[in-house]
PDB file of C-alpha atoms in Angstrom:
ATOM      1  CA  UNK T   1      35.024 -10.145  79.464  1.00 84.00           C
ATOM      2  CA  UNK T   2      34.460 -13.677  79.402  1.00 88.00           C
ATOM      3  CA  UNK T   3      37.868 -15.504  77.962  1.00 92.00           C
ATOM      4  CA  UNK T   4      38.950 -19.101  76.956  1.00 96.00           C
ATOM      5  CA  UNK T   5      42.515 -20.405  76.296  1.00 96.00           C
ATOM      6  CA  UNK T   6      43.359 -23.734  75.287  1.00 97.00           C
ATOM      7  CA  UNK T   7      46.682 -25.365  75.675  1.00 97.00           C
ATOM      8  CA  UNK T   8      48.398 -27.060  73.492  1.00 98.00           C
ATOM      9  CA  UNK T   9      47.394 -25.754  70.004  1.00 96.00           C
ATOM     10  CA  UNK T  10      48.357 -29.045  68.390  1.00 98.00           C
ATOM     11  CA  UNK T  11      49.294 -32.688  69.530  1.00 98.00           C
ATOM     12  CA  UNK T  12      50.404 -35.650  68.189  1.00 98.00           C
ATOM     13  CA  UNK T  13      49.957 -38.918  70.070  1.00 98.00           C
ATOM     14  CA  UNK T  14      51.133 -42.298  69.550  1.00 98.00           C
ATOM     15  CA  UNK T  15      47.760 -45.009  69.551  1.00 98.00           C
ATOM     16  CA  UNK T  16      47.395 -46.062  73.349  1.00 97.00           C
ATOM     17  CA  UNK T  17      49.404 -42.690  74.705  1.00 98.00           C
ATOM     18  CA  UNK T  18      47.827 -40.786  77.090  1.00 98.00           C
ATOM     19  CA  UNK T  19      47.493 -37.102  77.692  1.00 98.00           C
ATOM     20  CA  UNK T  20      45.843 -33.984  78.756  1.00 98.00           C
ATOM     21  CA  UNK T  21      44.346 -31.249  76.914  1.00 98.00           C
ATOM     22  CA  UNK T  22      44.323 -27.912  78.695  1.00 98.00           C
ATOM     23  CA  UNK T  23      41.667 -24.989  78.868  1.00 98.00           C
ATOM     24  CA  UNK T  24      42.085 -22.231  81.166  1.00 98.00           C
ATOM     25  CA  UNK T  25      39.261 -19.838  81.568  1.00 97.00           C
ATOM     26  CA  UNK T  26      37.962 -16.193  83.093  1.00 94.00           C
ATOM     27  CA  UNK T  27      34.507 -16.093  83.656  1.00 91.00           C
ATOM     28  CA  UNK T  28      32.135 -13.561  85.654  1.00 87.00           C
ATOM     29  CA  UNK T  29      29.976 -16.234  87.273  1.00 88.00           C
ATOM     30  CA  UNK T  30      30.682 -19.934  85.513  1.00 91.00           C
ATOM     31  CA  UNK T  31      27.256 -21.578  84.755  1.00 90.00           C
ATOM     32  CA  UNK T  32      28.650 -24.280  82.552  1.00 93.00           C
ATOM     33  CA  UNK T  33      32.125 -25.845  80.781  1.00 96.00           C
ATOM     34  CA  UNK T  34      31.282 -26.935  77.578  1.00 96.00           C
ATOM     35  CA  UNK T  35      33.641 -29.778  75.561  1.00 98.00           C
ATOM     36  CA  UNK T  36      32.777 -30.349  72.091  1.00 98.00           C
ATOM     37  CA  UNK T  37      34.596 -32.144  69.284  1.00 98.00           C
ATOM     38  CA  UNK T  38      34.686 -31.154  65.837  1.00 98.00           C
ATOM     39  CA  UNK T  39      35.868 -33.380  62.519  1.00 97.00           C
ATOM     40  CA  UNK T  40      37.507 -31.460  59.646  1.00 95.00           C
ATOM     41  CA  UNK T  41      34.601 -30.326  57.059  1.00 93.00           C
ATOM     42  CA  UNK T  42      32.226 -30.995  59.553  1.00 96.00           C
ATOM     43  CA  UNK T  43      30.222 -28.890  62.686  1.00 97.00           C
ATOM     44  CA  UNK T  44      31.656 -29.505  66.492  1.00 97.00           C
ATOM     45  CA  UNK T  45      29.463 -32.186  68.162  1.00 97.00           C
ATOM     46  CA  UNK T  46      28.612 -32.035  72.467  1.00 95.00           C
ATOM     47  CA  UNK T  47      30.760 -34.081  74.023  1.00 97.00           C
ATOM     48  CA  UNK T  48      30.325 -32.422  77.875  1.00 93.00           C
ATOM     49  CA  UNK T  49      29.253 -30.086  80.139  1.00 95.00           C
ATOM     50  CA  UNK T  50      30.388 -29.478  83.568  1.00 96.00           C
ATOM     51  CA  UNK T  51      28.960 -27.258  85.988  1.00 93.00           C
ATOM     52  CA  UNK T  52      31.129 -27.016  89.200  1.00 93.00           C
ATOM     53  CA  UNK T  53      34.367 -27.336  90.133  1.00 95.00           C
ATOM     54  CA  UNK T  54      35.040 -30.691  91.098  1.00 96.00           C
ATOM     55  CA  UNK T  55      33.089 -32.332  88.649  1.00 97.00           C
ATOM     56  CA  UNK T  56      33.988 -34.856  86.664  1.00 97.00           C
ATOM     57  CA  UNK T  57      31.862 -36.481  83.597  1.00 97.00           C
ATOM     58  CA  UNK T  58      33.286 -39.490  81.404  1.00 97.00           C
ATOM     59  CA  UNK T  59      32.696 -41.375  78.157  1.00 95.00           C
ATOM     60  CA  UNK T  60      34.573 -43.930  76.330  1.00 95.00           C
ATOM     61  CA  UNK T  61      37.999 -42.904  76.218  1.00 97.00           C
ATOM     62  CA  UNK T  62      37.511 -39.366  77.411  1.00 98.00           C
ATOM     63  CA  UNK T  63      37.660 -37.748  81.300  1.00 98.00           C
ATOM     64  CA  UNK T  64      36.533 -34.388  81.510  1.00 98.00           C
ATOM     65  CA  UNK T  65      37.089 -32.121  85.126  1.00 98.00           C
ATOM     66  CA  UNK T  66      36.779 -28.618  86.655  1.00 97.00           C
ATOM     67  CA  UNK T  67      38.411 -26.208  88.871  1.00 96.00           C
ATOM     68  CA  UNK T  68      37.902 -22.492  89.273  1.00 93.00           C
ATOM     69  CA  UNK T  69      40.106 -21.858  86.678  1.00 95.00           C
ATOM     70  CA  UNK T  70      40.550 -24.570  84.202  1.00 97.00           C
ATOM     71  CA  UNK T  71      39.275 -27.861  82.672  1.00 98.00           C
ATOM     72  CA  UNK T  72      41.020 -30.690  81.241  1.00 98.00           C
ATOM     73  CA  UNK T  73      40.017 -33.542  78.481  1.00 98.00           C
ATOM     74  CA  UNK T  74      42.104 -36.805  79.258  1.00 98.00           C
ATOM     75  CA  UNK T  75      42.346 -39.043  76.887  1.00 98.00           C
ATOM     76  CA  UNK T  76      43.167 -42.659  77.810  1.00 98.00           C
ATOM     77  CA  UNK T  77      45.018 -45.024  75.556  1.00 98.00           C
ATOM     78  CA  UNK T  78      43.598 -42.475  72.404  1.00 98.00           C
ATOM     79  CA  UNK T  79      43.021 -44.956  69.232  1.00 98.00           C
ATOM     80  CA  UNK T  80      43.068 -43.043  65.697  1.00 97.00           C
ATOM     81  CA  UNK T  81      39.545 -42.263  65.642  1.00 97.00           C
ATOM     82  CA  UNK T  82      39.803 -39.992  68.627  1.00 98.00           C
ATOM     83  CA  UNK T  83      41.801 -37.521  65.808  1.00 98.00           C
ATOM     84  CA  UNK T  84      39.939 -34.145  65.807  1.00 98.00           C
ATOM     85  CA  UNK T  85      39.835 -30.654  67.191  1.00 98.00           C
ATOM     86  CA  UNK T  86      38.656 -30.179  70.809  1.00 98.00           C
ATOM     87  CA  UNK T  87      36.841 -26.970  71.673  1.00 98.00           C
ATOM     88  CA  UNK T  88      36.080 -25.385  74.664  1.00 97.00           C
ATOM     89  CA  UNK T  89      33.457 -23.057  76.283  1.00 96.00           C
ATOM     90  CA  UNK T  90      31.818 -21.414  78.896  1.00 94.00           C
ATOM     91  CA  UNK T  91      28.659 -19.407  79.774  1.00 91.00           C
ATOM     92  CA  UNK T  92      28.486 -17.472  82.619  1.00 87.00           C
ATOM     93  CA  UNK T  93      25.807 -14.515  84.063  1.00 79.00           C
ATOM     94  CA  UNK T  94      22.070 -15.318  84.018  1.00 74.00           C
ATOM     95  CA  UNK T  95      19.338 -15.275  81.668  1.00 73.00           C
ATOM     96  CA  UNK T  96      20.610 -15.678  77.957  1.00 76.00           C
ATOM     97  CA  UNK T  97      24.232 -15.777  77.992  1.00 78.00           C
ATOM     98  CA  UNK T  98      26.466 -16.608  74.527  1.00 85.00           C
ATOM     99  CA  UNK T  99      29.439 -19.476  74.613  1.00 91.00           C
ATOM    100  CA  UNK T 100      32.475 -18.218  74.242  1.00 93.00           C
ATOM    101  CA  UNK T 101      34.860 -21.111  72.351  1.00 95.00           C
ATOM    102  CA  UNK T 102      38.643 -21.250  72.673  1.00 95.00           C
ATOM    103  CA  UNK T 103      40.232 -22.072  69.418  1.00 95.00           C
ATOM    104  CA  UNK T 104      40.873 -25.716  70.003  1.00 96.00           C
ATOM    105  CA  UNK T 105      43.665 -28.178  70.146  1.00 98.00           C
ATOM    106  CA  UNK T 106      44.106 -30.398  67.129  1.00 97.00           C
ATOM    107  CA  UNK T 107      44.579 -33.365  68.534  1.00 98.00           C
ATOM    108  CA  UNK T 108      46.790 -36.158  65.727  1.00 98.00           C
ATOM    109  CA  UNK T 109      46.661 -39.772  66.942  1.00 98.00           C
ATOM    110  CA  UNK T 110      48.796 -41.865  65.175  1.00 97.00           C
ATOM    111  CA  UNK T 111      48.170 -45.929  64.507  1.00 96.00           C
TER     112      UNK T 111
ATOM    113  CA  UNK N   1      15.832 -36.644  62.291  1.00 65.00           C
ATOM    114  CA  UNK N   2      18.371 -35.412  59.637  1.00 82.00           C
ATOM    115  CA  UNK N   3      20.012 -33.413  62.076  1.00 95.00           C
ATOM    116  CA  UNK N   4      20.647 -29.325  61.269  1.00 97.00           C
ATOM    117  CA  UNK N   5      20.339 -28.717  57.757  1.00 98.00           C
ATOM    118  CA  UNK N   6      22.663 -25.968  55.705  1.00 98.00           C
ATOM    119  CA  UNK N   7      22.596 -24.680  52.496  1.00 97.00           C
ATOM    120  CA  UNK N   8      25.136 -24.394  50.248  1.00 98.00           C
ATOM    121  CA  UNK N   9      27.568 -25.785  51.448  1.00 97.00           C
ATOM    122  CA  UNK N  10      30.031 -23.755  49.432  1.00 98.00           C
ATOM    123  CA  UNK N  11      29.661 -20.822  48.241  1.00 98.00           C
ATOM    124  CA  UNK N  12      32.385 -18.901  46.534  1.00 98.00           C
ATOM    125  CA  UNK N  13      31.244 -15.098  45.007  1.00 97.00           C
ATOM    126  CA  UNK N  14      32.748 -12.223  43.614  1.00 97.00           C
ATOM    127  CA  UNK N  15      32.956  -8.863  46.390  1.00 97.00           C
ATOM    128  CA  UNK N  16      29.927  -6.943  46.069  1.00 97.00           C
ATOM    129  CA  UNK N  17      27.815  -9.691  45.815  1.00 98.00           C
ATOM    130  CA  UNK N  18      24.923 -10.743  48.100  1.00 98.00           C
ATOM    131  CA  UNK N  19      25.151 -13.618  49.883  1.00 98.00           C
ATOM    132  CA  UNK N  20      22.253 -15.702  51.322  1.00 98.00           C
ATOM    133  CA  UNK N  21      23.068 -18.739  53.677  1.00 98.00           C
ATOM    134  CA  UNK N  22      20.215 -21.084  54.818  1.00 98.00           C
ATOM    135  CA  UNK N  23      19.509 -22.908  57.956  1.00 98.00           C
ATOM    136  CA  UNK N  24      16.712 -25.658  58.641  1.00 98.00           C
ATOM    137  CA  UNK N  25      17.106 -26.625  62.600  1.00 97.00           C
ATOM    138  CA  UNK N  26      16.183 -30.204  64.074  1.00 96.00           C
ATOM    139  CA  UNK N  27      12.232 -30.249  65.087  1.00 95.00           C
ATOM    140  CA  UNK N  28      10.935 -29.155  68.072  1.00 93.00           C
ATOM    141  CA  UNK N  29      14.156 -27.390  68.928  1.00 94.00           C
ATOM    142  CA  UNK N  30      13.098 -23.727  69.945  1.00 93.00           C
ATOM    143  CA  UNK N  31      16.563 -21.860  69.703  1.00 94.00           C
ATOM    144  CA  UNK N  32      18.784 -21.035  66.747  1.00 96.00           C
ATOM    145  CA  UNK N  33      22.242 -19.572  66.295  1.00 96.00           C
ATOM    146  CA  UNK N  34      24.588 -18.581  63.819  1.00 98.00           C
ATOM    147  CA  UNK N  35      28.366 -18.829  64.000  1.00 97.00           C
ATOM    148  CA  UNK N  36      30.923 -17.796  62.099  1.00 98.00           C
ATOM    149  CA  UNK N  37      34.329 -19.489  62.628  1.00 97.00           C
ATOM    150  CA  UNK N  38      37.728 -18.191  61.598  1.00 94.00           C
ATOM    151  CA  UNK N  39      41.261 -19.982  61.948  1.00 89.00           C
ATOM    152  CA  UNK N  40      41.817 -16.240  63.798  1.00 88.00           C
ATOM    153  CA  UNK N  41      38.904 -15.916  65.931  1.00 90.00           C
ATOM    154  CA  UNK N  42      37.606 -19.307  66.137  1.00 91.00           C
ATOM    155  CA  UNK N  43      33.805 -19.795  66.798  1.00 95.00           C
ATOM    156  CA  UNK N  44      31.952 -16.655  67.323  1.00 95.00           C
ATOM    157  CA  UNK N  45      27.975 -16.194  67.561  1.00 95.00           C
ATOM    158  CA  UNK N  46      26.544 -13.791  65.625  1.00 97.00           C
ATOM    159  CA  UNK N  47      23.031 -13.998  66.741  1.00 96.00           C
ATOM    160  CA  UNK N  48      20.199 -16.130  68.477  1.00 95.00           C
ATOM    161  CA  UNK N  49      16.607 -16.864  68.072  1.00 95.00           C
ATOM    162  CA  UNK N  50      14.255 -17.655  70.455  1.00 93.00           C
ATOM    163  CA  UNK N  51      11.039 -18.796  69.533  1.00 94.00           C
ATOM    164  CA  UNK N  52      11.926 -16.946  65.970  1.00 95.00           C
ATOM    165  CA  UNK N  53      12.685 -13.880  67.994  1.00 95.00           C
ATOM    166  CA  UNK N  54      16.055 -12.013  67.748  1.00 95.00           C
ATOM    167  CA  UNK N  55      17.684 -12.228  71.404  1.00 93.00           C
ATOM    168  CA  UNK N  56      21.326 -11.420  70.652  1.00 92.00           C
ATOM    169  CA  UNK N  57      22.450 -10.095  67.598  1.00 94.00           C
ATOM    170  CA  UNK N  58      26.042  -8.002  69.337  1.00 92.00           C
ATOM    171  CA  UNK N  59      27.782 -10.480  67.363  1.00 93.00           C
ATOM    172  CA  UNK N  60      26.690  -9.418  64.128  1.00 95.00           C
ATOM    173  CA  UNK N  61      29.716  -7.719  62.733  1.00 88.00           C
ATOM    174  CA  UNK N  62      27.832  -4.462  61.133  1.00 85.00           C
ATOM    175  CA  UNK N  63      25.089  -3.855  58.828  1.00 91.00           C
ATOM    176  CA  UNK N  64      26.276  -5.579  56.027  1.00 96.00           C
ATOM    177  CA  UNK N  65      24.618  -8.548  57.560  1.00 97.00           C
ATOM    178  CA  UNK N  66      21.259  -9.716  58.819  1.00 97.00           C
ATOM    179  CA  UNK N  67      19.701 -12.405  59.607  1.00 98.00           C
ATOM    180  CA  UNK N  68      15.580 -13.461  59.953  1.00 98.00           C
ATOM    181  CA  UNK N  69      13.810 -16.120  60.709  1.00 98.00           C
ATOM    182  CA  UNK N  70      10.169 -16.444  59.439  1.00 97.00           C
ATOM    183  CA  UNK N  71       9.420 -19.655  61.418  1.00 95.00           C
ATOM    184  CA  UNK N  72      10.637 -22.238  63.370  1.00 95.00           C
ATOM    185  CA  UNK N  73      11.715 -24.446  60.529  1.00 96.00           C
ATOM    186  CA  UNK N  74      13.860 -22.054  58.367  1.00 97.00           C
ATOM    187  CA  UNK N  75      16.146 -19.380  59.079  1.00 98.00           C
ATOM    188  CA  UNK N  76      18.608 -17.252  56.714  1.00 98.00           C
ATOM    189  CA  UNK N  77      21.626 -15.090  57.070  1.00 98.00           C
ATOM    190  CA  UNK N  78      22.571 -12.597  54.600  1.00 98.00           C
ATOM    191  CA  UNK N  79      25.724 -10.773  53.799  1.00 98.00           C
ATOM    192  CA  UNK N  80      24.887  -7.400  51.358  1.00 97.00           C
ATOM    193  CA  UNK N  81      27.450  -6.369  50.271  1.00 96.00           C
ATOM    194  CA  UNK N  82      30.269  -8.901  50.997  1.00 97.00           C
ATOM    195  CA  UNK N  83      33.920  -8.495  51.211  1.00 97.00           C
ATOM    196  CA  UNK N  84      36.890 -11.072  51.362  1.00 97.00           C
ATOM    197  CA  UNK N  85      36.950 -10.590  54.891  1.00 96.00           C
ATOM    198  CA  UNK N  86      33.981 -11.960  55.406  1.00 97.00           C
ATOM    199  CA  UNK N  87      35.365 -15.271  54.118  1.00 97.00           C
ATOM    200  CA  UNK N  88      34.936 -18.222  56.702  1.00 98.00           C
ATOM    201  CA  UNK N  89      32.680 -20.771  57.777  1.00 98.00           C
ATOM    202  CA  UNK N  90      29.399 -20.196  58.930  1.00 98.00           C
ATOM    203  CA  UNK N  91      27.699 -22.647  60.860  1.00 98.00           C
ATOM    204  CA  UNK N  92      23.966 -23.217  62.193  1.00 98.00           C
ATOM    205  CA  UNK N  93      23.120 -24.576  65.617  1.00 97.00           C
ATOM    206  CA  UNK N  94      19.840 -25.299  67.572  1.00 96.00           C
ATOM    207  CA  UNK N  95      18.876 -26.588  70.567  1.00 93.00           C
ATOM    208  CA  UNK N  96      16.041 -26.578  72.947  1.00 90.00           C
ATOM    209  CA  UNK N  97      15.472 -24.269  76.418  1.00 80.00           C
ATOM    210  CA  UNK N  98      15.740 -20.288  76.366  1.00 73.00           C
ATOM    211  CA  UNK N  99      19.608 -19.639  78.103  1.00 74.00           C
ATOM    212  CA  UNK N 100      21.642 -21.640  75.315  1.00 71.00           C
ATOM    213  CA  UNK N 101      22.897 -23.729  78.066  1.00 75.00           C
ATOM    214  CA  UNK N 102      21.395 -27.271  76.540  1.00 82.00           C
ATOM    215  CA  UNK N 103      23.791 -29.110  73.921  1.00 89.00           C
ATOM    216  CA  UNK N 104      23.721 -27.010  70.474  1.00 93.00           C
ATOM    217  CA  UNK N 105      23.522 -29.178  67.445  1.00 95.00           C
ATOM    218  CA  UNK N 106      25.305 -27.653  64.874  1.00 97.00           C
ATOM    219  CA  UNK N 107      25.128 -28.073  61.165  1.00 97.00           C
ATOM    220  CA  UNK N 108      27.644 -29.030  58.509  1.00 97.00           C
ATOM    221  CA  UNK N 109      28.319 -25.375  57.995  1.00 98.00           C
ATOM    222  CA  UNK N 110      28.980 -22.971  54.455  1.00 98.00           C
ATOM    223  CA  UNK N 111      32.151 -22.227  53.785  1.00 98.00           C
ATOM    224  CA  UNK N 112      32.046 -18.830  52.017  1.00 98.00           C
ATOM    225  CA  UNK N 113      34.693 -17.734  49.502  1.00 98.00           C
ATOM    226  CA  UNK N 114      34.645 -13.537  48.817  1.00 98.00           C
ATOM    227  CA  UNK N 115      37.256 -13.356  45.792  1.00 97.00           C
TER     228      UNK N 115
END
């Protein structure tokens, strides 16, 4: 069965402070990472999606990259508007295949 | 384009009740899905349309609810009987291409209240 974890459930971050967010995954067969954000009261919104490990896609402020196993979001010099929850997925097999999302990491940046 | 259209966007009902929750996806986008989303569980499909066609409904949690949709501009998901634990927020998403690989574009969402 197809599994996502994402590490840390929160974080708070200090405007300009850089970090990492974490999601580990199991997968029979990875056909594509998926990053998507998601504003309280609101429905997630694409932000990525990375096919191979190795890969690497950016924009703006955000770095996303793969390995076999896990992908992390950096976030360079984060600015308050970056606030928001960050979701991860994957799809894996052929033909029609469902996401399966992690539950997020809140991410708090602070002016 | 307005983007994915939901309606309500709150409900709150009494247990018992039907529910109906409605879902207009962007033009031209030929794949629908319904998620439900839970502080517990997170983001879960329930089921997918292609070309109005079920695909995938494993996700739908039992018979209580269904879901149609009569053409490509309108889908609905219903909940007969509901119960409080079928409180969360549901959310619409559509997209174009047959795998669900392409970038969903989901809607505001319903948050549903079962008292």
């Amino acid at each position: 069965e197809d599994q996502v974890t994402q590490s840390p459930e929160a974080l708070r971050l200090q405007e300009g402070e850089s970090s990492s967010l974490n999601c580990s995954y199991t997968v029979s067969g990875l056909r594509g990472l998926f990053w998507y954000r998601q504003d309280p009261g609101k429905g997630p919104e694409f932000l990525f999606t990375l096919y191979s490990a190795g890969e690497e896609k950016e924009k703006e402020r955000l770095k996303a990259t793969l390995t076999k196993k896990e992908s992390f979001l950096h976030i360079t010099a984060p600015k308050p508007e970056d606030s928001a929850t960050y979701l991860c997925a994957v799809q894996g097999g052929t033909g029609f295949q469902k996401l399966v999302f992690g539950t997020g990491t809140r991410l708090l940046v602070s002016p | 384009d307005a983007g994915v259209i939901q309606s309500p966007r709150h409900e709150v009902t009494e247990m018992g009740q039907e529910v109906t929750l409605r879902c207009k996806p962007i033009s031209g986008h030929n794949s629908l899905f319904w998620y439900r989303q839970t502080m517990m569980r997170g983001l879960e499909l329930l089921i997918y349309f292609n070309n109005n066609v079920p695909i995938d409904d494993s996700g739908m949690p039992e018979d209580r609810f269904s879901a149609k949709m009569p053409n490509a501009s309108f889908s609905t998901l219903k909940i007969q009987p509901s119960e409080p634990r079928d409180s969360a927020v549901y959310f619409c998403a559509s997209s174009f291409g047959p795998t669900g690989s392409n970038e969903q574009f989901f809607g505001p969402g319903t948050r549903l209240t079962v008292l």
